[in-house]
């Protein structure tokens, strides 16, 4: 319960309350996102890598299937080749398990991946091989989505009115099997209305959804994209630009490489005559499509790119001509500059006469400079601390999401067990499970273990450096397999800036007096000044983080 409360608190801090900024502010944020595009990609790659690292060697085939499915989800809009790889692994597992439901799910996932990457024949063959009548009910939405996206991707390559009718047909079928209260249903209903040019109250509905959808939610980009589409149809250029920019920024921050917003926004800037921005957005969109291997996006971009690129090159040629003119002007100015230098030289002779008067002023400036230097050193130290704090936050955020996912899975498994026992009316067993503290003890042990791993990842030499602060006979020797002990864990929290003994006691589930005793004992064993001991602990690893 404590862990759940802490997680909720962090989420509330990390994600601000919904608010729509002005168009200029949104475009500033978009430019920032474009500039930091590679950073968002690295964050996603690190998250995937961290997930791969926690894989156990003793997974059952069902667990292996779920593990691959998670990686498929991560790669689906990021790198379709990798996503295909993990879906194919799941297809083999499903065949080995002789589990038709798992096999159908993997095949449906392959359909969209194949059609988006231009493998239309393979995609169509899989769709025709699936018997809708034998599909599980919960796979029907995926089945209809796969068919709809197949025709959407095919239409991008070779448009035909029949494809449009098929898109409408399969979205209608999808709406019949989706729960009307879900976000997926609402978005698909709105998409169908926009597709059929039935605008009505569609914009109000989308704004209501947007108000309750955080930016990190993948559907945020879709909602803002649809708002852009509506304003494109109603010829509202300013709102069209605003919502496409919101959608594009969200896609960039989520490292979503399969997106349409950048292309649409590039067309907006092209229409208003901002060719530089249009070219910049088009380049980014093509890079994303190629990175993700989304062929239908590349086809859609090819015509737009050729138009914008031609205008951009013409503008660059004009700039070159202007630059040559500027160079001529600069050459003429250089002649005048030489004359000015001669004049300045004569003036400098006059200046030498008043240098004596400036000496006193120079002394004062030297004193002020010294004060400024001291202030700068303090600022550098503060910046160093902020840099270290940011580094710690980045590391912990990545691990936080991984741990949250793990705890959610554990809670779900525990819920399933209790549900089964409740269904079987095994109330004694349920009471024993609820009365037992084993689960909490195990989770605490896992929490401390994860804390030790993450902390030592941030400060790998902490134990060694901490021991150098102690007298030799009092240095800590860890047991076999032990990363940190209780005493080291207390001072590790102090190193992270948690100096309040009450908070430390709450985290480690010790009494306040025990924490005081450990801290006092640590100071008594110090090889340095007792008063400076904890301050020196808080500086452990600072140089490593700076480098």
PDB file of C-alpha atoms in Angstrom, residues 27 30 34 218-229 232 240-252 256-269 277-278 280-282 284-286 288 296-297 300-301 304:
ATOM      1  CA  UNK A  27       5.704  25.643 -31.636  1.00  0.00           C
ATOM      2  CA  UNK A  30       7.855  21.419 -30.841  1.00  0.00           C
ATOM      3  CA  UNK A  34      12.800  18.244 -32.653  1.00  0.00           C
ATOM      4  CA  UNK A 218      -0.280   7.498 -27.040  1.00  0.00           C
ATOM      5  CA  UNK A 219      -3.906   8.447 -27.743  1.00  0.00           C
ATOM      6  CA  UNK A 220      -3.080  12.119 -27.022  1.00  0.00           C
ATOM      7  CA  UNK A 221      -1.256  12.382 -30.355  1.00  0.00           C
ATOM      8  CA  UNK A 222      -4.201  10.733 -32.133  1.00  0.00           C
ATOM      9  CA  UNK A 223      -6.779  13.070 -30.537  1.00  0.00           C
ATOM     10  CA  UNK A 224      -4.819  16.217 -31.427  1.00  0.00           C
ATOM     11  CA  UNK A 225      -4.177  14.839 -34.935  1.00  0.00           C
ATOM     12  CA  UNK A 226      -7.941  14.371 -35.455  1.00  0.00           C
ATOM     13  CA  UNK A 227      -8.549  17.920 -34.204  1.00  0.00           C
ATOM     14  CA  UNK A 228      -6.057  19.066 -36.823  1.00  0.00           C
ATOM     15  CA  UNK A 229      -7.921  17.074 -39.490  1.00  0.00           C
ATOM     16  CA  UNK A 232      -8.133  21.306 -42.045  1.00  0.00           C
ATOM     17  CA  UNK A 240      -4.900  23.248 -37.770  1.00  0.00           C
ATOM     18  CA  UNK A 241      -1.287  24.301 -37.174  1.00  0.00           C
ATOM     19  CA  UNK A 242      -1.774  24.288 -33.381  1.00  0.00           C
ATOM     20  CA  UNK A 243      -3.213  20.775 -33.096  1.00  0.00           C
ATOM     21  CA  UNK A 244      -0.844  19.188 -35.614  1.00  0.00           C
ATOM     22  CA  UNK A 245       2.038  20.739 -33.640  1.00  0.00           C
ATOM     23  CA  UNK A 246       0.681  19.262 -30.377  1.00  0.00           C
ATOM     24  CA  UNK A 247       0.344  15.865 -32.008  1.00  0.00           C
ATOM     25  CA  UNK A 248       3.830  16.006 -33.547  1.00  0.00           C
ATOM     26  CA  UNK A 249       5.447  17.065 -30.248  1.00  0.00           C
ATOM     27  CA  UNK A 250       3.717  14.208 -28.423  1.00  0.00           C
ATOM     28  CA  UNK A 251       4.907  11.689 -31.036  1.00  0.00           C
ATOM     29  CA  UNK A 252       8.479  12.985 -30.775  1.00  0.00           C
ATOM     30  CA  UNK A 256       6.740   7.274 -32.038  1.00  0.00           C
ATOM     31  CA  UNK A 257       8.291   6.843 -35.479  1.00  0.00           C
ATOM     32  CA  UNK A 258       5.036   5.855 -37.214  1.00  0.00           C
ATOM     33  CA  UNK A 259       3.289   9.238 -37.251  1.00  0.00           C
ATOM     34  CA  UNK A 260       1.451  11.469 -39.692  1.00  0.00           C
ATOM     35  CA  UNK A 261       1.455  14.781 -37.802  1.00  0.00           C
ATOM     36  CA  UNK A 262       4.891  15.949 -38.958  1.00  0.00           C
ATOM     37  CA  UNK A 263       3.895  15.503 -42.604  1.00  0.00           C
ATOM     38  CA  UNK A 264       0.604  17.371 -42.138  1.00  0.00           C
ATOM     39  CA  UNK A 265       2.334  20.164 -40.219  1.00  0.00           C
ATOM     40  CA  UNK A 266       4.978  20.454 -42.961  1.00  0.00           C
ATOM     41  CA  UNK A 267       2.170  21.105 -45.464  1.00  0.00           C
ATOM     42  CA  UNK A 268       0.743  23.811 -43.180  1.00  0.00           C
ATOM     43  CA  UNK A 269       4.087  25.634 -43.036  1.00  0.00           C
ATOM     44  CA  UNK A 277      10.258  24.890 -41.269  1.00  0.00           C
ATOM     45  CA  UNK A 278       8.374  22.812 -43.833  1.00  0.00           C
ATOM     46  CA  UNK A 280      12.839  20.646 -41.500  1.00  0.00           C
ATOM     47  CA  UNK A 281       9.594  18.834 -40.594  1.00  0.00           C
ATOM     48  CA  UNK A 282       9.566  16.865 -43.856  1.00  0.00           C
ATOM     49  CA  UNK A 284      12.241  14.559 -39.762  1.00  0.00           C
ATOM     50  CA  UNK A 285       9.114  12.738 -40.990  1.00  0.00           C
ATOM     51  CA  UNK A 286      11.056  10.843 -43.685  1.00  0.00           C
ATOM     52  CA  UNK A 288      11.158   8.501 -38.841  1.00  0.00           C
ATOM     53  CA  UNK A 296       3.236   3.588 -46.701  1.00  0.00           C
ATOM     54  CA  UNK A 297       4.377   6.699 -44.783  1.00  0.00           C
ATOM     55  CA  UNK A 300       2.873   9.511 -48.712  1.00  0.00           C
ATOM     56  CA  UNK A 301       5.879  11.713 -47.997  1.00  0.00           C
ATOM     57  CA  UNK A 304       5.295  16.240 -50.546  1.00  0.00           C
TER      58      UNK A 304
END
